[in-house]
Amino acid sequence: LLAAETTELIHGKEGVQQALCATEVLFGSRKSLGLQQFTGHDFASAFIRDPRMVSLDRSAVVGKSIDEIAVLLDSCRSKSEAARLVRGGGLYWNNRPVTDSKWVPEAERGDFVGGGTIGILRTGKTNCRLLRLLDAE
């Protein structure tokens, strides 16, 4: 509570929202809403200059399996490395363990957060990447 109030005094309400969003992404929590409480703008603002956020055209990601996405985001060197991580319980999508390396995340099914524009891939305990989907203009 004190940290939130201090952050608000220094950075304003948007700064508090950014800090809460970054904390949820990087450390997770047991809150009932978790990642669902944040908008695509919240994620983008919280990680705007962070190299862990990778922005890709939606068409480059749609239909790709999680092992392919892990390679696209440079979280893994190969699909087989991603598959090994899945088998060992070390690959997470939006803070939930992935159990099938051929699983394909779909926005329509709610597999992306932030209004269907953000996916968070974590390998191991600390390697985190945010996938930001961009719509073609």
PDB file of C-alpha atoms in Angstrom:
ATOM      1  CA  LEU A   1       0.000   0.000   0.000  1.00  0.00           C
ATOM      2  CA  LEU A   2       2.753   2.433   0.928  1.00  0.00           C
ATOM      3  CA  ALA A   3       4.699   1.561  -2.227  1.00  0.00           C
ATOM      4  CA  ALA A   4       1.619   2.208  -4.383  1.00  0.00           C
ATOM      5  CA  GLU A   5       0.991   5.557  -2.720  1.00  0.00           C
ATOM      6  CA  THR A   6       4.633   6.600  -3.099  1.00  0.00           C
ATOM      7  CA  THR A   7       4.655   5.526  -6.754  1.00  0.00           C
ATOM      8  CA  GLU A   8       1.458   7.486  -7.361  1.00  0.00           C
ATOM      9  CA  LEU A   9       2.944  10.615  -5.798  1.00  0.00           C
ATOM     10  CA  ILE A  10       6.027  10.404  -8.011  1.00  0.00           C
ATOM     11  CA  HIS A  11       4.692   8.880 -11.253  1.00  0.00           C
ATOM     12  CA  GLY A  12       0.915   9.382 -11.093  1.00  0.00           C
ATOM     13  CA  LYS A  13      -1.866   6.809 -11.418  1.00  0.00           C
ATOM     14  CA  GLU A  14      -0.586   5.527 -14.762  1.00  0.00           C
ATOM     15  CA  GLY A  15       2.798   4.867 -13.150  1.00  0.00           C
ATOM     16  CA  VAL A  16       1.119   2.755 -10.481  1.00  0.00           C
ATOM     17  CA  GLN A  17      -0.753   0.780 -13.148  1.00  0.00           C
ATOM     18  CA  GLN A  18       2.491   0.219 -15.071  1.00  0.00           C
ATOM     19  CA  ALA A  19       4.285  -0.971 -11.930  1.00  0.00           C
ATOM     20  CA  LEU A  20       1.435  -3.350 -11.038  1.00  0.00           C
ATOM     21  CA  CYS A  21       1.384  -4.715 -14.587  1.00  0.00           C
ATOM     22  CA  ALA A  22       5.151  -5.266 -14.698  1.00  0.00           C
ATOM     23  CA  THR A  23       5.057  -6.940 -11.280  1.00  0.00           C
ATOM     24  CA  GLU A  24       2.300  -9.298 -12.367  1.00  0.00           C
ATOM     25  CA  VAL A  25       4.135 -10.233 -15.567  1.00  0.00           C
ATOM     26  CA  LEU A  26       7.531 -10.769 -13.973  1.00  0.00           C
ATOM     27  CA  PHE A  27       6.535 -12.297 -10.651  1.00  0.00           C
ATOM     28  CA  GLY A  28       2.899 -13.405 -10.975  1.00  0.00           C
ATOM     29  CA  SER A  29       0.506 -13.452  -8.080  1.00  0.00           C
ATOM     30  CA  ARG A  30      -2.383 -15.330  -6.645  1.00  0.00           C
ATOM     31  CA  LYS A  31      -4.874 -12.526  -7.354  1.00  0.00           C
ATOM     32  CA  SER A  32      -8.069 -13.762  -8.947  1.00  0.00           C
ATOM     33  CA  LEU A  33      -7.805 -11.469 -11.985  1.00  0.00           C
ATOM     34  CA  GLY A  34      -4.057 -11.806 -12.525  1.00  0.00           C
ATOM     35  CA  LEU A  35      -3.012 -10.776 -16.023  1.00  0.00           C
ATOM     36  CA  GLN A  36      -6.631 -10.372 -17.163  1.00  0.00           C
ATOM     37  CA  GLN A  37      -6.981  -7.092 -15.273  1.00  0.00           C
ATOM     38  CA  PHE A  38      -4.598  -5.242 -17.610  1.00  0.00           C
ATOM     39  CA  THR A  39      -5.206  -3.762 -21.052  1.00  0.00           C
ATOM     40  CA  GLY A  40      -2.898  -3.985 -24.047  1.00  0.00           C
ATOM     41  CA  HIS A  41      -1.998  -0.348 -23.365  1.00  0.00           C
ATOM     42  CA  ASP A  42      -1.001  -1.228 -19.771  1.00  0.00           C
ATOM     43  CA  PHE A  43       1.405  -3.915 -21.012  1.00  0.00           C
ATOM     44  CA  ALA A  44       2.810  -1.714 -23.777  1.00  0.00           C
ATOM     45  CA  SER A  45       3.337   1.209 -21.382  1.00  0.00           C
ATOM     46  CA  ALA A  46       4.946  -0.927 -18.696  1.00  0.00           C
ATOM     47  CA  PHE A  47       7.432  -2.507 -21.112  1.00  0.00           C
ATOM     48  CA  ILE A  48       7.794   0.187 -23.799  1.00  0.00           C
ATOM     49  CA  ARG A  49      11.610   0.374 -23.615  1.00  0.00           C
ATOM     50  CA  ASP A  50      12.161  -3.141 -22.360  1.00  0.00           C
ATOM     51  CA  PRO A  51      13.868  -5.469 -24.858  1.00  0.00           C
ATOM     52  CA  ARG A  52      11.817  -8.365 -23.488  1.00  0.00           C
ATOM     53  CA  MET A  53       8.756  -7.015 -25.318  1.00  0.00           C
ATOM     54  CA  VAL A  54       8.729  -8.154 -28.931  1.00  0.00           C
ATOM     55  CA  SER A  55       6.174  -6.619 -31.293  1.00  0.00           C
ATOM     56  CA  LEU A  56       5.203  -8.775 -34.259  1.00  0.00           C
ATOM     57  CA  ASP A  57       2.530  -8.573 -36.905  1.00  0.00           C
ATOM     58  CA  ARG A  58      -0.396 -10.791 -35.940  1.00  0.00           C
ATOM     59  CA  SER A  59      -0.092 -12.668 -39.257  1.00  0.00           C
ATOM     60  CA  ALA A  60       3.447 -13.753 -38.333  1.00  0.00           C
ATOM     61  CA  VAL A  61       2.150 -15.525 -35.213  1.00  0.00           C
ATOM     62  CA  VAL A  62      -1.341 -16.815 -36.037  1.00  0.00           C
ATOM     63  CA  GLY A  63      -1.357 -20.583 -36.431  1.00  0.00           C
ATOM     64  CA  LYS A  64       2.126 -21.039 -34.957  1.00  0.00           C
ATOM     65  CA  SER A  65       2.674 -23.609 -32.240  1.00  0.00           C
ATOM     66  CA  ILE A  66       4.176 -22.617 -28.908  1.00  0.00           C
ATOM     67  CA  ASP A  67       7.531 -24.166 -29.812  1.00  0.00           C
ATOM     68  CA  GLU A  68       7.668 -22.027 -32.976  1.00  0.00           C
ATOM     69  CA  ILE A  69       6.692 -18.929 -30.991  1.00  0.00           C
ATOM     70  CA  ALA A  70       9.455 -19.648 -28.459  1.00  0.00           C
ATOM     71  CA  VAL A  71      12.000 -19.617 -31.310  1.00  0.00           C
ATOM     72  CA  LEU A  72      10.462 -16.455 -32.854  1.00  0.00           C
ATOM     73  CA  LEU A  73      10.860 -14.645 -29.528  1.00  0.00           C
ATOM     74  CA  ASP A  74      14.441 -15.887 -29.041  1.00  0.00           C
ATOM     75  CA  SER A  75      13.429 -17.677 -25.851  1.00  0.00           C
ATOM     76  CA  CYS A  76      14.723 -20.942 -27.309  1.00  0.00           C
ATOM     77  CA  ARG A  77      17.317 -21.699 -29.968  1.00  0.00           C
ATOM     78  CA  SER A  78      15.232 -24.454 -31.547  1.00  0.00           C
ATOM     79  CA  LYS A  79      11.819 -26.092 -31.469  1.00  0.00           C
ATOM     80  CA  SER A  80      13.403 -29.188 -29.924  1.00  0.00           C
ATOM     81  CA  GLU A  81      14.791 -27.072 -27.063  1.00  0.00           C
ATOM     82  CA  ALA A  82      11.293 -25.686 -26.506  1.00  0.00           C
ATOM     83  CA  ALA A  83       9.849 -29.217 -26.545  1.00  0.00           C
ATOM     84  CA  ARG A  84      12.406 -30.307 -23.921  1.00  0.00           C
ATOM     85  CA  LEU A  85      11.400 -27.365 -21.728  1.00  0.00           C
ATOM     86  CA  VAL A  86       7.719 -28.292 -22.091  1.00  0.00           C
ATOM     87  CA  ARG A  87       8.432 -31.915 -21.136  1.00  0.00           C
ATOM     88  CA  GLY A  88      10.387 -30.716 -18.110  1.00  0.00           C
ATOM     89  CA  GLY A  89       7.674 -28.276 -17.008  1.00  0.00           C
ATOM     90  CA  GLY A  90       9.796 -25.220 -17.716  1.00  0.00           C
ATOM     91  CA  LEU A  91       7.783 -23.350 -20.376  1.00  0.00           C
ATOM     92  CA  TYR A  92       4.903 -21.075 -19.382  1.00  0.00           C
ATOM     93  CA  TRP A  93       2.343 -19.087 -21.344  1.00  0.00           C
ATOM     94  CA  ASN A  94       0.701 -16.249 -19.412  1.00  0.00           C
ATOM     95  CA  ASN A  95       2.078 -17.710 -16.174  1.00  0.00           C
ATOM     96  CA  ARG A  96       0.511 -21.133 -16.787  1.00  0.00           C
ATOM     97  CA  PRO A  97       2.590 -24.223 -17.565  1.00  0.00           C
ATOM     98  CA  VAL A  98       2.435 -25.461 -21.159  1.00  0.00           C
ATOM     99  CA  THR A  99       1.954 -29.225 -21.450  1.00  0.00           C
ATOM    100  CA  ASP A 100       2.088 -29.698 -25.235  1.00  0.00           C
ATOM    101  CA  SER A 101       4.856 -28.207 -27.385  1.00  0.00           C
ATOM    102  CA  LYS A 102       2.539 -28.264 -30.421  1.00  0.00           C
ATOM    103  CA  TRP A 103      -0.194 -26.260 -28.672  1.00  0.00           C
ATOM    104  CA  VAL A 104      -1.314 -23.245 -30.722  1.00  0.00           C
ATOM    105  CA  PRO A 105      -2.429 -20.180 -28.737  1.00  0.00           C
ATOM    106  CA  GLU A 106      -5.525 -18.498 -30.176  1.00  0.00           C
ATOM    107  CA  ALA A 107      -6.848 -15.026 -29.366  1.00  0.00           C
ATOM    108  CA  GLU A 108     -10.447 -16.148 -29.960  1.00  0.00           C
ATOM    109  CA  ARG A 109     -10.059 -18.760 -27.223  1.00  0.00           C
ATOM    110  CA  GLY A 110      -8.698 -16.194 -24.759  1.00  0.00           C
ATOM    111  CA  ASP A 111      -5.086 -17.394 -24.924  1.00  0.00           C
ATOM    112  CA  PHE A 112      -3.853 -13.799 -25.260  1.00  0.00           C
ATOM    113  CA  VAL A 113      -4.363 -11.133 -22.602  1.00  0.00           C
ATOM    114  CA  GLY A 114      -4.577  -7.358 -22.905  1.00  0.00           C
ATOM    115  CA  GLY A 115      -7.576  -7.446 -25.197  1.00  0.00           C
ATOM    116  CA  GLY A 116      -6.142 -10.301 -27.246  1.00  0.00           C
ATOM    117  CA  THR A 117      -2.888  -8.517 -28.060  1.00  0.00           C
ATOM    118  CA  ILE A 118      -0.363  -9.805 -25.497  1.00  0.00           C
ATOM    119  CA  GLY A 119       1.161 -13.204 -24.813  1.00  0.00           C
ATOM    120  CA  ILE A 120       3.737 -13.770 -22.105  1.00  0.00           C
ATOM    121  CA  LEU A 121       6.221 -16.578 -22.651  1.00  0.00           C
ATOM    122  CA  ARG A 122       8.462 -17.604 -19.800  1.00  0.00           C
ATOM    123  CA  THR A 123      11.157 -20.227 -19.950  1.00  0.00           C
ATOM    124  CA  GLY A 124      12.602 -21.346 -16.652  1.00  0.00           C
ATOM    125  CA  LYS A 125      12.277 -19.027 -13.678  1.00  0.00           C
ATOM    126  CA  THR A 126      13.530 -15.752 -15.077  1.00  0.00           C
ATOM    127  CA  ASN A 127      13.568 -15.690 -18.903  1.00  0.00           C
ATOM    128  CA  CYS A 128      10.438 -13.762 -19.839  1.00  0.00           C
ATOM    129  CA  ARG A 129       9.284 -12.388 -23.214  1.00  0.00           C
ATOM    130  CA  LEU A 130       6.172 -10.380 -23.991  1.00  0.00           C
ATOM    131  CA  LEU A 131       4.707 -10.931 -27.410  1.00  0.00           C
ATOM    132  CA  ARG A 132       2.759  -7.906 -28.586  1.00  0.00           C
ATOM    133  CA  LEU A 133       0.552  -8.596 -31.583  1.00  0.00           C
ATOM    134  CA  LEU A 134       0.180  -5.764 -34.052  1.00  0.00           C
ATOM    135  CA  ASP A 135      -2.579  -5.539 -36.607  1.00  0.00           C
ATOM    136  CA  ALA A 136      -1.474  -4.872 -40.174  1.00  0.00           C
ATOM    137  CA  GLU A 137      -2.322  -1.374 -41.342  1.00  0.00           C
TER     138      GLU A 137
END
